XYZ file of C-alpha atoms in Angstrom:
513
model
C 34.753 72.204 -76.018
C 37.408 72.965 -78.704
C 40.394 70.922 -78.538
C 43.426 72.578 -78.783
C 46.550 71.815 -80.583
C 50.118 73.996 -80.335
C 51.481 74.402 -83.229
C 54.282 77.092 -82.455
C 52.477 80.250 -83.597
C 53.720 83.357 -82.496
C 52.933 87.082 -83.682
C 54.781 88.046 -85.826
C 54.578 91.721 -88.038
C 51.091 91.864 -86.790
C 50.216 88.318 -88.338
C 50.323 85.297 -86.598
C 52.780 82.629 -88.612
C 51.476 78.901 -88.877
C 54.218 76.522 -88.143
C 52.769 73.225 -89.947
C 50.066 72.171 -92.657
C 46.880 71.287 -91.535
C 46.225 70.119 -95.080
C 44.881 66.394 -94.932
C 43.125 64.009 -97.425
C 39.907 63.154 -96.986
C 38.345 60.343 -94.820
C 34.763 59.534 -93.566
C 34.119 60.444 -90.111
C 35.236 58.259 -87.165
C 34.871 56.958 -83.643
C 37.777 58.306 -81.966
C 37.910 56.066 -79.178
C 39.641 52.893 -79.194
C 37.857 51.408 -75.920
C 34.673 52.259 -77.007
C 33.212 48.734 -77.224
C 35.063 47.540 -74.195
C 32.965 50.847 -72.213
C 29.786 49.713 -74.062
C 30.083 45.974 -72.681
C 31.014 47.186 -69.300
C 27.449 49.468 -69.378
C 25.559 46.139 -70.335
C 24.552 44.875 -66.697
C 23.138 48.249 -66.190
C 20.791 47.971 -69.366
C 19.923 44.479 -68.645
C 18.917 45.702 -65.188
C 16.820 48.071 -67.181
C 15.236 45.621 -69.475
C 14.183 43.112 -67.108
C 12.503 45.531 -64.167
C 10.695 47.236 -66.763
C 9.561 44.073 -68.193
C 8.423 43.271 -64.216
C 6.886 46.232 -63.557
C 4.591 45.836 -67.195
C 3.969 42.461 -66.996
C 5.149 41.378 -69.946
C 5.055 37.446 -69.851
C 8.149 37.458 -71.556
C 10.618 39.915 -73.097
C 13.788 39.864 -75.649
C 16.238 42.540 -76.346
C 19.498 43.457 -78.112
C 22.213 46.051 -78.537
C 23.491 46.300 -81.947
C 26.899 48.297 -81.875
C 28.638 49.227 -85.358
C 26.570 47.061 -86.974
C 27.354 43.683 -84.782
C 24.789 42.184 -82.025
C 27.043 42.525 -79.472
C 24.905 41.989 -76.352
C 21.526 40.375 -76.311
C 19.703 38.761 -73.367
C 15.855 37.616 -72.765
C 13.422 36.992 -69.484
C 10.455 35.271 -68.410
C 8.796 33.310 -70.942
C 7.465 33.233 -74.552
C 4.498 30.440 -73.722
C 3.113 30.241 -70.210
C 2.278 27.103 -70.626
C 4.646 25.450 -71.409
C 6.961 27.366 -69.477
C 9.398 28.113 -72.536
C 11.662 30.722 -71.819
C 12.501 33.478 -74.059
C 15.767 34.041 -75.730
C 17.288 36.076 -78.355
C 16.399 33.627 -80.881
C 12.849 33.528 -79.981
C 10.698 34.721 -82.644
C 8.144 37.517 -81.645
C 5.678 39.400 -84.298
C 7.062 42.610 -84.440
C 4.052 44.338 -86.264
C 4.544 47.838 -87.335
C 8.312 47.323 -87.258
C 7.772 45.656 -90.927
C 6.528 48.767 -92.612
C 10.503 49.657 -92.710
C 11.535 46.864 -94.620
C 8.389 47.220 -96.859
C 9.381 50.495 -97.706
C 13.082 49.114 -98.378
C 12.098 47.016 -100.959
C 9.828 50.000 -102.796
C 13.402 51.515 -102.546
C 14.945 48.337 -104.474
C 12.270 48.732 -107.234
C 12.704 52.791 -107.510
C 16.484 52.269 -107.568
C 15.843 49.174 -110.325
C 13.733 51.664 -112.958
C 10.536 49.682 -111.808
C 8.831 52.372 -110.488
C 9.099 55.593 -109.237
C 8.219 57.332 -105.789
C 6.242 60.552 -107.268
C 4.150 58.108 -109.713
C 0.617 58.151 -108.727
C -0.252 55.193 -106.666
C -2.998 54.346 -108.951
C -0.873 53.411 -111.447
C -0.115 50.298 -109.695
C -3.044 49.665 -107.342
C -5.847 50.438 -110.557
C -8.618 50.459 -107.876
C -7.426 53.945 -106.601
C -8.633 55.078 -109.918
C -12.066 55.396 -108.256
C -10.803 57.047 -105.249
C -13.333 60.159 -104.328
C -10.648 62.878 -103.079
C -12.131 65.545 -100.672
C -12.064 68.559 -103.361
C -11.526 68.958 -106.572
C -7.933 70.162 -106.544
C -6.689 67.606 -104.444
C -3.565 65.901 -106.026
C -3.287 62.519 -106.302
C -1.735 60.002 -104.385
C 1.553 59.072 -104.888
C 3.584 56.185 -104.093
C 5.436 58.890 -101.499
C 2.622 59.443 -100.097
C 2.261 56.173 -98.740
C 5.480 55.963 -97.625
C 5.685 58.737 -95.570
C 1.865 58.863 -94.065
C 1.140 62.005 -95.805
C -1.733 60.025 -98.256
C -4.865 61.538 -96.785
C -6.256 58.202 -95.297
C -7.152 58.159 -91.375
C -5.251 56.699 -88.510
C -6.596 53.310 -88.331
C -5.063 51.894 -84.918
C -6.275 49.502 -83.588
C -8.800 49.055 -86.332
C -6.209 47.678 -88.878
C -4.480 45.182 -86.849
C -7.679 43.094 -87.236
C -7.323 43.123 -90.843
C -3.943 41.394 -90.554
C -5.381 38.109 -92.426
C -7.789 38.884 -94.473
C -6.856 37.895 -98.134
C -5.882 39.327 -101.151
C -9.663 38.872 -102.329
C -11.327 40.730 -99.823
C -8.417 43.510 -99.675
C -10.067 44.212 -103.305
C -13.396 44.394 -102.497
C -12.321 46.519 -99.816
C -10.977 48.801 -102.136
C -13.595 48.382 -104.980
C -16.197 49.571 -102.064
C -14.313 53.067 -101.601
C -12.143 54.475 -99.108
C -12.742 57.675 -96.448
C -10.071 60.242 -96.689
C -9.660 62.574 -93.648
C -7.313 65.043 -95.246
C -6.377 65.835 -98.890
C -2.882 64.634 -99.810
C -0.019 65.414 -99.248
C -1.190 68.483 -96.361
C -0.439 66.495 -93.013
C 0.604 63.259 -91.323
C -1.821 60.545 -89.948
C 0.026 57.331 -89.703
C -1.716 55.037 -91.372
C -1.862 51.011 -91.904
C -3.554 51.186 -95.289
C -1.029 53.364 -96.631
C 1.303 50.106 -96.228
C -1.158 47.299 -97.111
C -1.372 49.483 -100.617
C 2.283 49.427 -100.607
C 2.543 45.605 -100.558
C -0.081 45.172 -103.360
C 2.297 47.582 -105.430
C 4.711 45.245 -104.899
C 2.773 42.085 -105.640
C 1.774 43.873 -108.940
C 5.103 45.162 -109.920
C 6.877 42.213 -109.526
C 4.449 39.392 -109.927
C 5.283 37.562 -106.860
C 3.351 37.957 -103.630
C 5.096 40.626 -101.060
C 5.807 38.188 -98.942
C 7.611 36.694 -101.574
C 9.224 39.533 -103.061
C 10.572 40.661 -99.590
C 11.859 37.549 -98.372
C 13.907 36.863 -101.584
C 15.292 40.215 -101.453
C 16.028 41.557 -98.409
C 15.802 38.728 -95.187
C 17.834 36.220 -97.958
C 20.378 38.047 -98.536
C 21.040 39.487 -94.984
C 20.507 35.901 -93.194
C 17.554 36.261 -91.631
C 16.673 32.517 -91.998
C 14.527 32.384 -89.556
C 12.033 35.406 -90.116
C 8.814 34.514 -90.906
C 4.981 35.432 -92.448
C 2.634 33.029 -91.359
C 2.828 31.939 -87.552
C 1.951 28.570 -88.179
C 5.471 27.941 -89.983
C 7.529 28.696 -86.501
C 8.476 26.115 -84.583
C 6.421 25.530 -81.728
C 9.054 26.131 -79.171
C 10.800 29.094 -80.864
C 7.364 30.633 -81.274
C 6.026 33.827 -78.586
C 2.254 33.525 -77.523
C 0.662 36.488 -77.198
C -0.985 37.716 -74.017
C -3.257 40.704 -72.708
C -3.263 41.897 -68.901
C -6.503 41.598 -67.564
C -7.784 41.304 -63.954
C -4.275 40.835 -62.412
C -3.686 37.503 -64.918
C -2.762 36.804 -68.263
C -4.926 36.113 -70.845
C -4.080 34.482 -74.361
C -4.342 36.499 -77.163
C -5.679 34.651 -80.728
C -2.489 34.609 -82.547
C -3.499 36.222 -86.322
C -2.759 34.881 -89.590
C -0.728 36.222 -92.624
C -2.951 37.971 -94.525
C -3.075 41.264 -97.424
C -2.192 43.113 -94.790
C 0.965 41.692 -93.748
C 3.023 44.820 -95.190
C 1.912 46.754 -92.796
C 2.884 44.478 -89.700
C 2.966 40.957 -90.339
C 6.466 39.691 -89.573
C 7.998 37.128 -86.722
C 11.675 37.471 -86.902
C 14.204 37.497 -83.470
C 16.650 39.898 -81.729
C 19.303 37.516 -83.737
C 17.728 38.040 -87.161
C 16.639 41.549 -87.189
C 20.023 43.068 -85.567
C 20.918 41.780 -89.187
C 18.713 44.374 -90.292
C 19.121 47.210 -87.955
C 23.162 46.585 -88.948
C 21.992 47.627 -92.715
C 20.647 50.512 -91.058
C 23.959 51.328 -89.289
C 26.019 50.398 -92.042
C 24.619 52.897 -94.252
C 26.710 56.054 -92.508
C 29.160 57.401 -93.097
C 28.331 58.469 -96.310
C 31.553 57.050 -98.180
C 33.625 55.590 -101.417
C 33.674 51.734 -101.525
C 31.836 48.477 -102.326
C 28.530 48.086 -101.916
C 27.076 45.039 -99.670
C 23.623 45.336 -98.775
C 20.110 44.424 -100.077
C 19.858 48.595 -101.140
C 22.083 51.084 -101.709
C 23.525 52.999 -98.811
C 22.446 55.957 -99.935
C 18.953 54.769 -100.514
C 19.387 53.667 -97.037
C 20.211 57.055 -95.845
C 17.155 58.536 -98.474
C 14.683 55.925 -95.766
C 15.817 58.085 -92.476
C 15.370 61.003 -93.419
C 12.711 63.367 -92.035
C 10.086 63.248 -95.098
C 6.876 64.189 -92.792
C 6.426 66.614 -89.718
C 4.638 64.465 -86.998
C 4.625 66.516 -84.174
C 6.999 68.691 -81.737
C 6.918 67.607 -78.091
C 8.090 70.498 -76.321
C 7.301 69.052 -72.472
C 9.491 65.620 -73.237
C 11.494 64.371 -70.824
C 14.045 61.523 -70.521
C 13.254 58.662 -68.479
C 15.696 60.624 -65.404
C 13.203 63.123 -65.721
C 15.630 65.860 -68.059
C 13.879 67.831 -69.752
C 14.862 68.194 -73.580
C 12.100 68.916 -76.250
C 11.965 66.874 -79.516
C 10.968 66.959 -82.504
C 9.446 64.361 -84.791
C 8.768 63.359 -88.379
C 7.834 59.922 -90.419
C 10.732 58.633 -92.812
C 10.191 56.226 -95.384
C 8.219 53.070 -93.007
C 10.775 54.749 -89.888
C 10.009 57.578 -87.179
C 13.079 59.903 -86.705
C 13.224 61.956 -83.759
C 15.766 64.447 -83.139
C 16.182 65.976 -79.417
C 17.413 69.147 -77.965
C 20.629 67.448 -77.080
C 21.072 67.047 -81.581
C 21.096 63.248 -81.294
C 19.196 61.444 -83.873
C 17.034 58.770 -83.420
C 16.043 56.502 -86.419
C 14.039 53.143 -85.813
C 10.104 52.347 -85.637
C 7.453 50.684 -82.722
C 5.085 47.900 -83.514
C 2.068 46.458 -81.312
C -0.110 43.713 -82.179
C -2.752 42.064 -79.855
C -0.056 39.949 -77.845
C 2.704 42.035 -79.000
C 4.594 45.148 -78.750
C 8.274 46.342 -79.562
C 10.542 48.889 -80.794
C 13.638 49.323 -82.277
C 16.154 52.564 -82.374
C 19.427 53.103 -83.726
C 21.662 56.288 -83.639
C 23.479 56.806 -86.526
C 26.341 59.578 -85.370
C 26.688 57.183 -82.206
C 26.955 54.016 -83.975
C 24.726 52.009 -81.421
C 21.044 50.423 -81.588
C 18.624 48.830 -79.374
C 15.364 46.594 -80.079
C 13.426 45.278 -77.698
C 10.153 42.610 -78.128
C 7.355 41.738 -75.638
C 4.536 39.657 -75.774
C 1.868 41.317 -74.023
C -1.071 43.578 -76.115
C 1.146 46.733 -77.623
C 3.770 46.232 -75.046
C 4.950 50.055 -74.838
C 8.574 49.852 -75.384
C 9.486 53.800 -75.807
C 10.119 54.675 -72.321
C 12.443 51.862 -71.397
C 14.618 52.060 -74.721
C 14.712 55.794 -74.570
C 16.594 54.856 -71.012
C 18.642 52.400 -72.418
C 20.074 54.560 -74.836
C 20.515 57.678 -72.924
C 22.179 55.423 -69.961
C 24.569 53.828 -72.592
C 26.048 57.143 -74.111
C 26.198 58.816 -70.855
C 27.796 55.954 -68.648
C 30.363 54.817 -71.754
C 30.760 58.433 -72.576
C 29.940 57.807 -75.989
C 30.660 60.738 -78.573
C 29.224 60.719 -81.934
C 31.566 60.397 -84.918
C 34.326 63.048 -85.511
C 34.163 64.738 -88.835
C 37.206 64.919 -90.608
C 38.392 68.402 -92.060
C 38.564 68.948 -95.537
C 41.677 70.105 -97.187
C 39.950 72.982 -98.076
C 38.902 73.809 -95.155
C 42.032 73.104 -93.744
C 43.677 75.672 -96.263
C 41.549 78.282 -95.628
C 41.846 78.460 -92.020
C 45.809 78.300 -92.692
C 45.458 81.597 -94.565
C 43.218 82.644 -91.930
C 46.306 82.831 -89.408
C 48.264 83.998 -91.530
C 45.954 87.256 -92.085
C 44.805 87.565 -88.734
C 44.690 90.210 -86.858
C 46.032 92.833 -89.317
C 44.173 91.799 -92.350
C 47.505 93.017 -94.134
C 46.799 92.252 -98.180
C 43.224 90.860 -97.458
C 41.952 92.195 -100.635
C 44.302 90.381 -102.544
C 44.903 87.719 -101.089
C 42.408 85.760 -103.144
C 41.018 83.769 -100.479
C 37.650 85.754 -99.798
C 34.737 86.003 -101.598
C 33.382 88.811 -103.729
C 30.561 89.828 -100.977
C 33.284 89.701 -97.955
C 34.806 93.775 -98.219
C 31.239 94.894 -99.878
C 29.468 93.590 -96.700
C 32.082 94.835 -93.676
C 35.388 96.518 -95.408
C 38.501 95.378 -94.612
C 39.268 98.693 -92.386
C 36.080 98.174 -90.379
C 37.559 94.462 -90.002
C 40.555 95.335 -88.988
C 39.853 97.419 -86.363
C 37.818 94.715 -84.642
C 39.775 92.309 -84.726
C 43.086 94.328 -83.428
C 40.838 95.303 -80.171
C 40.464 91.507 -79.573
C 43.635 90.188 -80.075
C 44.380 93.538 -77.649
C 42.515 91.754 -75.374
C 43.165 88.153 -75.192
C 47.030 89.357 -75.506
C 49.736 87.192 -77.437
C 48.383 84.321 -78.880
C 49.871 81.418 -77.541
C 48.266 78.260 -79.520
C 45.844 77.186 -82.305
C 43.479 75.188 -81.358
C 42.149 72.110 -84.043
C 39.658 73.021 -86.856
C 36.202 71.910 -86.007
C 33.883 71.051 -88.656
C 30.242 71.572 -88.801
C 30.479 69.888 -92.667
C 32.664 70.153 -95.753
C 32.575 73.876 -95.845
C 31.858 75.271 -92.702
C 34.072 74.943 -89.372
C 34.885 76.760 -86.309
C 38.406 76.805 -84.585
C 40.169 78.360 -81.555
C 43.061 81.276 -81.056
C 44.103 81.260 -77.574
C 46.073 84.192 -75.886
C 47.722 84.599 -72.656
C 44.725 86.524 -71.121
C 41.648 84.920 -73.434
C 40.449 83.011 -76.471
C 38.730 83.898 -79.987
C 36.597 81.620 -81.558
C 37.043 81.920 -85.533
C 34.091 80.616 -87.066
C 34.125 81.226 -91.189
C 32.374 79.142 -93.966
C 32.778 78.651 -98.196
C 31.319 79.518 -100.980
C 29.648 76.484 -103.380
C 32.445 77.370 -106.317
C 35.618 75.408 -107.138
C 38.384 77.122 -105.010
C 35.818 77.670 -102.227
C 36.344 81.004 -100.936
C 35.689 82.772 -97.307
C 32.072 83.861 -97.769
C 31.657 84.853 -93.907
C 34.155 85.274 -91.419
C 33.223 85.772 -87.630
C 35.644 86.446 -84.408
C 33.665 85.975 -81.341
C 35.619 86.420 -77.514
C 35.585 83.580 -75.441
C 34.240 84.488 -72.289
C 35.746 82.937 -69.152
């Protein structure tokens, strides 16, 4: 729906007369509502309702969860219990192994080298792992592996769930020999995705090599440090025995313990323990990173390095049957970022976040940058599926606070042009010279032809009575509303890339009623 704003515009000499300036500065887009928190916190017994019947109805022993909102936890809760035992009850500040939801802030800190001069994502991987030297690719004009590659699961090496959870501990040692013995490729680089776990491990041993400290190391001092998260850890054996989650498999209608695993080589891929409390720190980085704006910058990465992680890098797949968990049907389409899934659905909301299972474990985390909000959610019970439930959460949040993504602000150019535009509109009178199209505008439709179109709507829709408000689709591009006593027009036009932009294409469209 087009808002619509009256701005005292009458016809006048067949052109319709703009009574103010549209023209504004510049700002990054907004949330428009000012009781949008205060709807968010009023949707939260709802979600926990969610959280803990779905935690029921999978048996999870025990299960934590969080909404971050503008990058604040500002509701977390917890049920049932983290060791059976013992009887300790989870909380938010329980610390769970997350597994695959490390591979995220793996690839963050190959961001912090790249944007440091230490490497560089289209290097060949070899050049930092020298074992991939030997690597036999599958033909001979197969290009080598790059450190993108990794990053995005496009490398050529095969899914290895649940094969490479096992591998979790091994050391640094045998992850060589591993890799001095060969490796199977199943497709040639760079060709198709197949998520893979080894693809991560090699990322962590770049950046043991690069910077001379061990991953765990390296990612500790420069990412959980600096954000706060005190109380993320490696190696299980340094959480505190009643802060610590067991892990636990379903089997025969009981509960059986899961070995917890060591930190290992393989940790990069899916080694870390952290809480909802310490990684909402995280996802807030995430959330932090948009708009794209002017200003100071705070986190562990840049923002736009940030942004560079969600974006769609690999096609994974397009699930045209997928339905929300109300049973709406809305088809989506997926791709692998750098160490993050993004999923965008037929609705155009964008998802942006990663899963993670473990024996004993599973979770997932989401957040939706035009919307501003993010949910995580741990369990302890052998890759506890948390997709279904969090896609619920979400889509029960934005429909039941009526959340609306951020409002793009209008350009001034934008703004200026579609001034002019109301000016000249409907009798094109001076188009030519007006010097506010572009040199393809008359060539492609001449301003007769245009003329004559646009006089039989305005014919139709009868004296225009109001303008509505300038729509943006981006910088350049926008859509806006003339209303008349018997019908609408919708004026859609976008620029050209030069300095003025000009009116490259210019479409009227009736509003049918």
């Amino acid at each position: 729906m087009l808002k619509t704003t009256f701005l005292g515009v009458c016809l006048l000499s067949g052109s319709l007369a703009l009574a103010q300036s549209t023209v504004s500065t510049y700002q990054p887009p907004v949330f428009t509502d000012p009781d949008r928190v205060k709807k968010i916190e009023a949707a939260w017994p709802v979600i926990e309702k969610l959280y803990q019947d779905y935690a029921t109805k999978q048996h999870f022993p025990g299960m934590a969860y969080g909404l971050v909102v503008d990058g604040k936890l500002l509701k977390a809760g917890a049920t049932g219990y983290t060791d059976l035992a013992k009887k300790t009850l989870a909380t938010p500040a329980s610390l769970f192994r997350i597994a695959s939801m490390t591979k995220s802030l793996t690839a963050m800190a190959i961001l912090k080298l790249r944007d440091e001069g230490k490497l560089r994502l289209d290097d060949p991987a070899e050049q930092y792992v020298p074992q991939l030297k030997k690597l036999r690719y599958l033909t001979t004009d197969s290009p080598r592996i790059t450190v993108r590659n990794l990053l995005t699961h496009s490398a050529g090496f095969p899914e290895d769930n649940p094969y490479g959870d096992r591998q979790l501990g091994d050391s640094e040692a045998e992850l060589t020999r591993f890799l001095d013995g060969g490796v199977s490729l199943s497709n040639v680089p760079g060709v198709a995705y197949e998520y893979s776990n080894l693809g991560f491990v090699l990322l962590g041993r770049i950046l043991t090599n690069v910077t001379g400290k061990p991953y765990q190391q390296y990612i500790t001092e420069s990412i959980l440090k600096p954000l706060g998260m005190t109380n993320t850890r490696w190696e299980y054996t340094q959480v505190p025995a009643g802060k610590l989650a067991h892990g636990y498999r379903w089997q025969g209608n009981e509960w059986l313990e899961e070995e917890l695993l060591h930190d290992g080589s393989h940790g990069a891929m899916g080694g870390l323990i952290t809480s909802i409390d310490d990684f909402s720190k995280y996802m807030a980085v995430h959330q932090q990173a948009w708009p794209p704006r002017s200003g100071t910058e705070t986190g562990p990465v840049r923002r736009s390095s940030v942004r560079e992680m969600q974006q769609p890098w690999t096609f994974s797949y397009l699930n045209g049957a997928f339905r929300y968990p109300d049973g709406r049907a809305c088809p989506m389409t997926s791709s692998y970022a750098y160490g993050l899934r993004w999923s965008h659905d037929c609705g155009d909301r964008v998802y942006v976040g990663h899963t993670g299972g473990l024996p004993g474990f599973g979770s997932q985390w989401w957040v939706m940058p035009e919307y501003g909000i993010g949910v995580v959610a741990y369990g302890n019970l052998t890759y506890a599926s948390m997709g279904s439930v969090n896609w619920a959460v979400l889509d029960t949040l934005i429909r039941s606070a009526d959340l609306k993504p951020r409002q793009l602000p209008v350009s001034p150019i934008l703004a200026q042009r579609k001034a002019e535009l109301v000016k000249l509109l409907p009798d094109w009178t001076n188009a030519e010279r007006s010097g506010i199209f572009a040199e393809n505008v008359f060539p492609d439709r001449s301003v007769a032809l245009r003329r004559q179109e646009a006089q039989a709507l305005f014919n139709t829709i009868g004296k225009v009575t109001s303008v509505g408000e300038l729509i943006p689709e981006n910088q350049l591009r926008g859509t806006f509303r003339l209303t008349g006593e018997r019908g609408a027009v919708d004026v859609f036009f976008t620029l050209t890339p030069e300095i003025p932009a000009l009116i490259q294409q210019l479409d009227l469209r009736e509003v049918k009623r």
